[in-house]
Short mmCIF file of C-alpha atoms in Angstrom, two decimals:
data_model
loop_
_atom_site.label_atom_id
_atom_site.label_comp_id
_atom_site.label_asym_id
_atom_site.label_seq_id
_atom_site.Cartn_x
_atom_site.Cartn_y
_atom_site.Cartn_z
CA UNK B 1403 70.53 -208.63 -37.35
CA UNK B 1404 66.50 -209.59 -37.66
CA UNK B 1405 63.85 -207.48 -37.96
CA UNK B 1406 60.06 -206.82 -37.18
CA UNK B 1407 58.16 -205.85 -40.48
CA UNK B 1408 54.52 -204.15 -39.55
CA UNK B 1409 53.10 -204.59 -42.83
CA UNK B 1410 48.84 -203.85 -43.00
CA UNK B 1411 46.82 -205.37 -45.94
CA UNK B 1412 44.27 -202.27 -45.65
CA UNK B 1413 41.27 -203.67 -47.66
CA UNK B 1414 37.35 -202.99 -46.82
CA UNK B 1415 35.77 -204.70 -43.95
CA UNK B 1416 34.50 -208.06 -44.65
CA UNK B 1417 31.74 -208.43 -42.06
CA UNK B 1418 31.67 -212.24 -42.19
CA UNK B 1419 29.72 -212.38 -38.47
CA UNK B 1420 26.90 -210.90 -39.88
CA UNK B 1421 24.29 -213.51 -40.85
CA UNK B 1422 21.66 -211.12 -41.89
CA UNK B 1423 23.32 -209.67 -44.96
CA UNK B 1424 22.16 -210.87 -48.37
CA UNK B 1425 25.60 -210.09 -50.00
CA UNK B 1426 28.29 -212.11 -48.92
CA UNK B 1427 32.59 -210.60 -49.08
CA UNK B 1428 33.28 -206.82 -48.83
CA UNK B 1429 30.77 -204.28 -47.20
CA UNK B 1430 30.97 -200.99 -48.57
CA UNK B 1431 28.14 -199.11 -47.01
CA UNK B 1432 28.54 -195.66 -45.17
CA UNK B 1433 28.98 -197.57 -41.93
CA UNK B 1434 31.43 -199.84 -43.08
CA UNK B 1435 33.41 -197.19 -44.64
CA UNK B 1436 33.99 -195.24 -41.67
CA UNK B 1437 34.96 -198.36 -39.64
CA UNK B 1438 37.59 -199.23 -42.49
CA UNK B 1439 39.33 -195.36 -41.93
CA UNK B 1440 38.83 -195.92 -38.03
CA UNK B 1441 40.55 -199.24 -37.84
CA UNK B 1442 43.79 -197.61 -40.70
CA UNK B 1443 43.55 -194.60 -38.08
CA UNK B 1444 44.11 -196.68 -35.12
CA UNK B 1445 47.14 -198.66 -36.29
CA UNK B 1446 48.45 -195.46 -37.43
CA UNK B 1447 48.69 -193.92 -34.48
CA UNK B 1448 50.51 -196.82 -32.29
CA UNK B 1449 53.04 -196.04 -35.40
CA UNK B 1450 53.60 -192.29 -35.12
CA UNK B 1451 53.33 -192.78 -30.98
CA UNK B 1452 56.37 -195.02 -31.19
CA UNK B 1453 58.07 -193.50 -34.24
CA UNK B 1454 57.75 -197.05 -35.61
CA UNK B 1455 57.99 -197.79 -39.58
CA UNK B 1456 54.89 -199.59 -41.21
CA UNK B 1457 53.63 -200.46 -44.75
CA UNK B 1458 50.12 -200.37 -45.78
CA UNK B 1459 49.36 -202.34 -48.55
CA UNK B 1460 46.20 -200.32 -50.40
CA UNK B 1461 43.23 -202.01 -52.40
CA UNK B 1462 42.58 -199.24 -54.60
CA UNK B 1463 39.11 -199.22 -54.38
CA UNK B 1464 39.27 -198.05 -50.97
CA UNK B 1465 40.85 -195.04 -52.53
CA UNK B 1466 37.91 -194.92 -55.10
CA UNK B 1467 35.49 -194.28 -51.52
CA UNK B 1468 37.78 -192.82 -49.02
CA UNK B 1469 41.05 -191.62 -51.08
CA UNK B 1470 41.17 -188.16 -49.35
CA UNK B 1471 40.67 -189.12 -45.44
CA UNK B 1472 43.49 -191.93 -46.60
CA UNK B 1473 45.77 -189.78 -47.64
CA UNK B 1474 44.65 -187.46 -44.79
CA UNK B 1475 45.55 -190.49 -42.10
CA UNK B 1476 49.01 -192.29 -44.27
CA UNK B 1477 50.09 -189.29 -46.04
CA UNK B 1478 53.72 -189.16 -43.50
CA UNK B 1479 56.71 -190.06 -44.27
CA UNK B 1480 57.18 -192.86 -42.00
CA UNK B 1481 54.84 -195.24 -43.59
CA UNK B 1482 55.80 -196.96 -46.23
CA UNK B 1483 52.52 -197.06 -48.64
CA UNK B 1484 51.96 -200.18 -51.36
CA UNK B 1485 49.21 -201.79 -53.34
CA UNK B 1486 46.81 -204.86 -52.54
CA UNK B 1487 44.90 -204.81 -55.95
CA UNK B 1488 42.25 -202.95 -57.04
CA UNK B 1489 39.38 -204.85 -55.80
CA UNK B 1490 41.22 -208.14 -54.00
CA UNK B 1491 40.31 -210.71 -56.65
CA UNK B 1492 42.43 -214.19 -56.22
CA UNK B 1493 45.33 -213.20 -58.84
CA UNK B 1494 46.49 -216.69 -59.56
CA UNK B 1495 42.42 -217.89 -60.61
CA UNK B 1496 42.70 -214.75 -63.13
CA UNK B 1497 44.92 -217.07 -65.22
CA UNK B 1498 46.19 -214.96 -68.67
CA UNK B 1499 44.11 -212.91 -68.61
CA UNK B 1500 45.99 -209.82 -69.15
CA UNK B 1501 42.90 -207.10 -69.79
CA UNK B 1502 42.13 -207.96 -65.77
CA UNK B 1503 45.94 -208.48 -64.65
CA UNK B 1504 46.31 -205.14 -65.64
CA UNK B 1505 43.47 -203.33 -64.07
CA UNK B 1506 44.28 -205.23 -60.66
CA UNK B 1507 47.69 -204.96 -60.78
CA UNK B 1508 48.46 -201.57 -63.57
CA UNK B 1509 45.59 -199.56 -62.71
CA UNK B 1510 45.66 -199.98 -59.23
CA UNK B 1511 49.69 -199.16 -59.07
CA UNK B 1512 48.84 -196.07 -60.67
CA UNK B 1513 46.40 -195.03 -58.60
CA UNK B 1514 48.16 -195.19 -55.63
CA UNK B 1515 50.68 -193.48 -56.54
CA UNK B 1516 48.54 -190.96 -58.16
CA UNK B 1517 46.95 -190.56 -54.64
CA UNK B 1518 49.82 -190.51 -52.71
CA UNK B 1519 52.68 -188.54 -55.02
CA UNK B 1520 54.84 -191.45 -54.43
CA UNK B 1521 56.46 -194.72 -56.80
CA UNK B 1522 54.84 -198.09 -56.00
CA UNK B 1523 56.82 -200.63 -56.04
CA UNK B 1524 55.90 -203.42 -53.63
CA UNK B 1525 52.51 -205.94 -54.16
CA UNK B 1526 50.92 -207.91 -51.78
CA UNK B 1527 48.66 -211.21 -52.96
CA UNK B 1528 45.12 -210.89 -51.67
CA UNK B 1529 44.57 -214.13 -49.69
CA UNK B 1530 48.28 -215.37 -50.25
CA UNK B 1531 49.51 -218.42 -51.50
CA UNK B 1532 51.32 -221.81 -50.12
CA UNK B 1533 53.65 -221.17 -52.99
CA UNK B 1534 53.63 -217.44 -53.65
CA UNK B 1535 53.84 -217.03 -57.64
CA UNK B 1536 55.99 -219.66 -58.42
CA UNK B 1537 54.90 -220.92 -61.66
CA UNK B 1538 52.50 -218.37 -62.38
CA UNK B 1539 54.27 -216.40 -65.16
CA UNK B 1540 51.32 -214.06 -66.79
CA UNK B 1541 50.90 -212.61 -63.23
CA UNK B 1542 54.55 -212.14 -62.91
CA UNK B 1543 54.90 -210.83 -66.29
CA UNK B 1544 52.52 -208.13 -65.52
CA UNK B 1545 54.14 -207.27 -62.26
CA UNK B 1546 57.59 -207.01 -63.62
CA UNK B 1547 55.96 -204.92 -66.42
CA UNK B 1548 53.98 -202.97 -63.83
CA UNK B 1549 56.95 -201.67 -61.73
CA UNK B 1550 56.66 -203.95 -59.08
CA UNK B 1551 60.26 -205.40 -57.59
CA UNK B 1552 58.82 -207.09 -54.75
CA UNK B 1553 55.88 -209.09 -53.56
CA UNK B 1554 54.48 -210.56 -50.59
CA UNK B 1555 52.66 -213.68 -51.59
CA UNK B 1556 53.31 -216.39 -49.93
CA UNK B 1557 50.74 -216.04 -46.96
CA UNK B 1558 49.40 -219.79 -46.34
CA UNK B 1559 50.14 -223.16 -44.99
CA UNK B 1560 50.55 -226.59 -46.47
CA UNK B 1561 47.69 -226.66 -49.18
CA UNK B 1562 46.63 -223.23 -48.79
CA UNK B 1563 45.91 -223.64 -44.36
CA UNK B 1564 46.70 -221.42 -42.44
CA UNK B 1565 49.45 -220.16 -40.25
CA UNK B 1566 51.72 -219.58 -42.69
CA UNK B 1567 54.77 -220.82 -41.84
CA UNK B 1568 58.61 -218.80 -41.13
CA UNK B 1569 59.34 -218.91 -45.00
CA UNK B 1570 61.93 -216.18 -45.90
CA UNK B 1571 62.56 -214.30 -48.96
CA UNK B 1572 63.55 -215.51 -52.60
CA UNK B 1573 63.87 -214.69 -56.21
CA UNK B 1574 62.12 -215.59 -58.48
CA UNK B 1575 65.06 -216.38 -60.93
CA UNK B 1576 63.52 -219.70 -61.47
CA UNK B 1577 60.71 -218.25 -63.10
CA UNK B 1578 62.39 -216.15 -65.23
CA UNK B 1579 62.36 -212.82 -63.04
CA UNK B 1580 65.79 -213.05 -61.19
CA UNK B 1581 64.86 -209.25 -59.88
CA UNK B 1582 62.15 -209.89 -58.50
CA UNK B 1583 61.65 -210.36 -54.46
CA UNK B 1584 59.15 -212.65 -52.85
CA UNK B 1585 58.96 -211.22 -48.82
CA UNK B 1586 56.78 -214.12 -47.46
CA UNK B 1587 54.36 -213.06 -44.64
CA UNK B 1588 54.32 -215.29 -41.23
CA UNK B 1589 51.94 -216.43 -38.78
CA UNK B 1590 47.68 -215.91 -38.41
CA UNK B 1591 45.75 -213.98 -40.81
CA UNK B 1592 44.32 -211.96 -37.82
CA UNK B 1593 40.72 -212.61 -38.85
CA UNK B 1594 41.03 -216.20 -39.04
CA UNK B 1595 42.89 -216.10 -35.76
CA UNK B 1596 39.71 -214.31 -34.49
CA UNK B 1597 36.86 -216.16 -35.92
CA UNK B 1598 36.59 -215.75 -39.42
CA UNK B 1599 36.25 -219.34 -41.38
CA UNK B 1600 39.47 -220.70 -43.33
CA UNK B 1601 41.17 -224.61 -43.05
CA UNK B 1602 43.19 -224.78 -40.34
CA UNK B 1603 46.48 -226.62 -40.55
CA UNK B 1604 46.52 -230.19 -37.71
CA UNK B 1605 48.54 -231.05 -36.23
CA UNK B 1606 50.30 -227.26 -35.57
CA UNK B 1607 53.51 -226.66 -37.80
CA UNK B 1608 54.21 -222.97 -36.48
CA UNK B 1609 57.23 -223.69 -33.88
CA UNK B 1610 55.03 -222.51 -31.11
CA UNK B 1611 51.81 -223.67 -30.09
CA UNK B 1612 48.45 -222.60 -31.13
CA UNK B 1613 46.27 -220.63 -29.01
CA UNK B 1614 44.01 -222.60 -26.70
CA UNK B 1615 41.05 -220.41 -27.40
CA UNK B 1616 40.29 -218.12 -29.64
CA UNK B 1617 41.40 -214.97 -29.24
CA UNK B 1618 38.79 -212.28 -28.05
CA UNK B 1619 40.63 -209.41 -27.10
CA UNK B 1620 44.03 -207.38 -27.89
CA UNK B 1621 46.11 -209.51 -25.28
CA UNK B 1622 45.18 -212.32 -26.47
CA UNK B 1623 45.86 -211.66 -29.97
CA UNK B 1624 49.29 -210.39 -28.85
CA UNK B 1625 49.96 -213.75 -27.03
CA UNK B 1626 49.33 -215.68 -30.26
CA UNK B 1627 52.03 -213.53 -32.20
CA UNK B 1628 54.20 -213.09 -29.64
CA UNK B 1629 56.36 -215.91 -29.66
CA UNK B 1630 57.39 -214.97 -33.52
CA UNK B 1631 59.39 -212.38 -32.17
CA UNK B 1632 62.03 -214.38 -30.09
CA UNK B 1633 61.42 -217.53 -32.40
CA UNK B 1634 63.53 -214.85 -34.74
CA UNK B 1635 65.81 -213.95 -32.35
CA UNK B 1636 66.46 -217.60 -31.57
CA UNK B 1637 66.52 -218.60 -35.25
CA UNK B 1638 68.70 -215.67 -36.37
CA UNK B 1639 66.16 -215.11 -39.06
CA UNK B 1640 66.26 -212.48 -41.46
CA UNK B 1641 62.14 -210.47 -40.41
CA UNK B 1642 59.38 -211.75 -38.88
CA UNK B 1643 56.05 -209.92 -40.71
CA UNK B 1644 53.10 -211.25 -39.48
CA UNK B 1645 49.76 -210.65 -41.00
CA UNK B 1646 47.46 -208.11 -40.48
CA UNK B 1647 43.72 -205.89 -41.28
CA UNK B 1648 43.02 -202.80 -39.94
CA UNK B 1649 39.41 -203.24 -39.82
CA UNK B 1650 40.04 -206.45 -38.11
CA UNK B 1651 42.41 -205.00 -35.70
CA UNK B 1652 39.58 -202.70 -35.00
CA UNK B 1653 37.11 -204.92 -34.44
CA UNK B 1654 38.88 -206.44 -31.48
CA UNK B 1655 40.65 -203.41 -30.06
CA UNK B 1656 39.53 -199.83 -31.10
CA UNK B 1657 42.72 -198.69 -30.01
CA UNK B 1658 44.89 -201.31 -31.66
CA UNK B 1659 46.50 -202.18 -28.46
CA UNK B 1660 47.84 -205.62 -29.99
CA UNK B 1661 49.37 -203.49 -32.28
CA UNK B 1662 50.91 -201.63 -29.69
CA UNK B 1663 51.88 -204.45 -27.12
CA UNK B 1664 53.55 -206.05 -30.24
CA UNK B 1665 55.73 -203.18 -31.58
CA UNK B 1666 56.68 -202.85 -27.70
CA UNK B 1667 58.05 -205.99 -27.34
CA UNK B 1668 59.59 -206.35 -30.75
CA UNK B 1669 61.55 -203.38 -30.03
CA UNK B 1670 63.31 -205.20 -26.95
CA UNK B 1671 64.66 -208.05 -29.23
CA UNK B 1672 64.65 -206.67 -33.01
CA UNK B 1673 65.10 -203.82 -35.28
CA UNK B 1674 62.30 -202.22 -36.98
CA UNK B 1675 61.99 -202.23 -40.89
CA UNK B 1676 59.58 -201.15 -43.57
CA UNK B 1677 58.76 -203.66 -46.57
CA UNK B 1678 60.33 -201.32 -49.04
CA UNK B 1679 63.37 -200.50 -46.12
CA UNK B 1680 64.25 -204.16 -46.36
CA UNK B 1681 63.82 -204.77 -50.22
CA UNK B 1682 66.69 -202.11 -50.44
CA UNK B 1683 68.68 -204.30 -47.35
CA UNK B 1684 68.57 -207.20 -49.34
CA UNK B 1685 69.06 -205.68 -52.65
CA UNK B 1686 72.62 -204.18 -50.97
CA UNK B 1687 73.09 -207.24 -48.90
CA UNK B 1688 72.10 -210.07 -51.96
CA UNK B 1689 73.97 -212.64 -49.05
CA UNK B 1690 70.74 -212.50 -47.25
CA UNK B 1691 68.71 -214.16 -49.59
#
């Protein structure tokens, strides 16, 4: 059996089209703000209209500014809710330094889960990694320590590009943390796909072609993820969990129509899973892995 994981990496909107601001990364201004909650509202909604499982993956902060309309919006028990750091530093340049590991990793656990009423136990990188956490032991230290039993960190290409590549889960025995469950994501960051700068893998090493344009609208977002779906299928792999922003979602389709048009076709070919739903699988099925 494979399966479609809809996992969200719900972080602030980083307005990188917008030449005039004097402040480059995250926007939190009023305006922002309210796009952020739109864009988490959106996605939501293609969820609860198809009674389809998803996991958002929270930067804390965002509960810092917003925590009550986000617990308002992903407050139901059919999304799966996770943390993203506390303010979406790159974990791996924090080194050993365990004061800041904490906060990003600690603080923001408990926050979340002081929000939402409910144990935290899956991490997503911000950014990802070519090589997840492998060799990284302070940050996995604090992890373990932290509560976390999985991770999605492995997010990027051959020397950090992007697509990421069809990578599927692992332990990180070698490491010294045989419990502990890298979920690799697959495919476009969406905001790369859709304009945002990052390196670019050439020649293409997803096994389906890139996009011939960029894509401007929902379709042809869908059409660039698409093909992941029966590549699965085909491949008899385990998930395919491509990556995704709600406030970049938004910003191409205020309705999150890609969202939609991808759920509906994944539900022709695969089952549908949460990132928690298939920690437990593989945890009761260790074969998988």
């Amino acid at each position: 059996m494979s399966y479609y994981l809809a996992a969200y990496d719900t972080e602030g909107v980083f307005p990188w089209w917008d030449k005039n601001r004097r402040q480059r990364g995250f926007s939190y201004s009023p305006e922002h703000i309210t796009e952020f909650l739109n864009g988490v509202r959106a996605v939501a909604d293609v969820h609860l209209e198809r009674n389809v499982p998803a996991s958002f993956f929270l930067v804390a902060k965002m509960l810092e500014l917003a925590g009550p309309e986000l617990r308002a919006i992903l407050d139901h028990p059919l999304f799966d809710i996770q943390c993203h750091s506390f303010t979406h530093p790159n974990l791996i340049a924090l080194g050993d330094d365990r004061p800041k590991l904490q906060y990003e990793l600690g603080d923001a656990k408990k926050l979340i889960e002081d929000t939402f009423g409910r144990e935290v136990t899956g991490l997503t990188a911000p950014g990802g990694y070519t090589d997840g956490f492998r060799r990284q032991h302070p940050a996995l230290e604090v992890m373990w320590e932290s509560g976390y039993r999985y991770v999605r960190s492995v997010g990027l290409g051959p020397k950090g590009t992007m697509p990421s590549l069809m990578d599927q889960p692992f332990w990180y025995a070698e490491d010294g943390f045989p419990d502990l469950l890298e979920t690799p994501s697959h495919a476009w960051h969406d905001n790369v796909l859709t304009g945002q700068p990052a390196s670019v893998h050439w020649p293409p090493l997803l096994p389906w072609p890139y996009p011939t344009a960029m894509p401007r609208d929902a379709q042809g977002v869908y059409e660039a993820y698409a093909p992941g779906i029966d590549y699965c299928l085909q491949e008899e792999l385990l998930y395919y969990m491509p990556i995704f922003h709600p406030w970049s979602i938004y910003r191409i389709d205020n309705q999150a129509a890609q969202i939609g048009m991808l759920l509906d076709h994944a539900s022709q070919k695969l089952e549908f899973k949460s990132c928690s739903q298939i920690y437990q699988h593989i945890v009761t099925h260790p074969e998988l892995v």
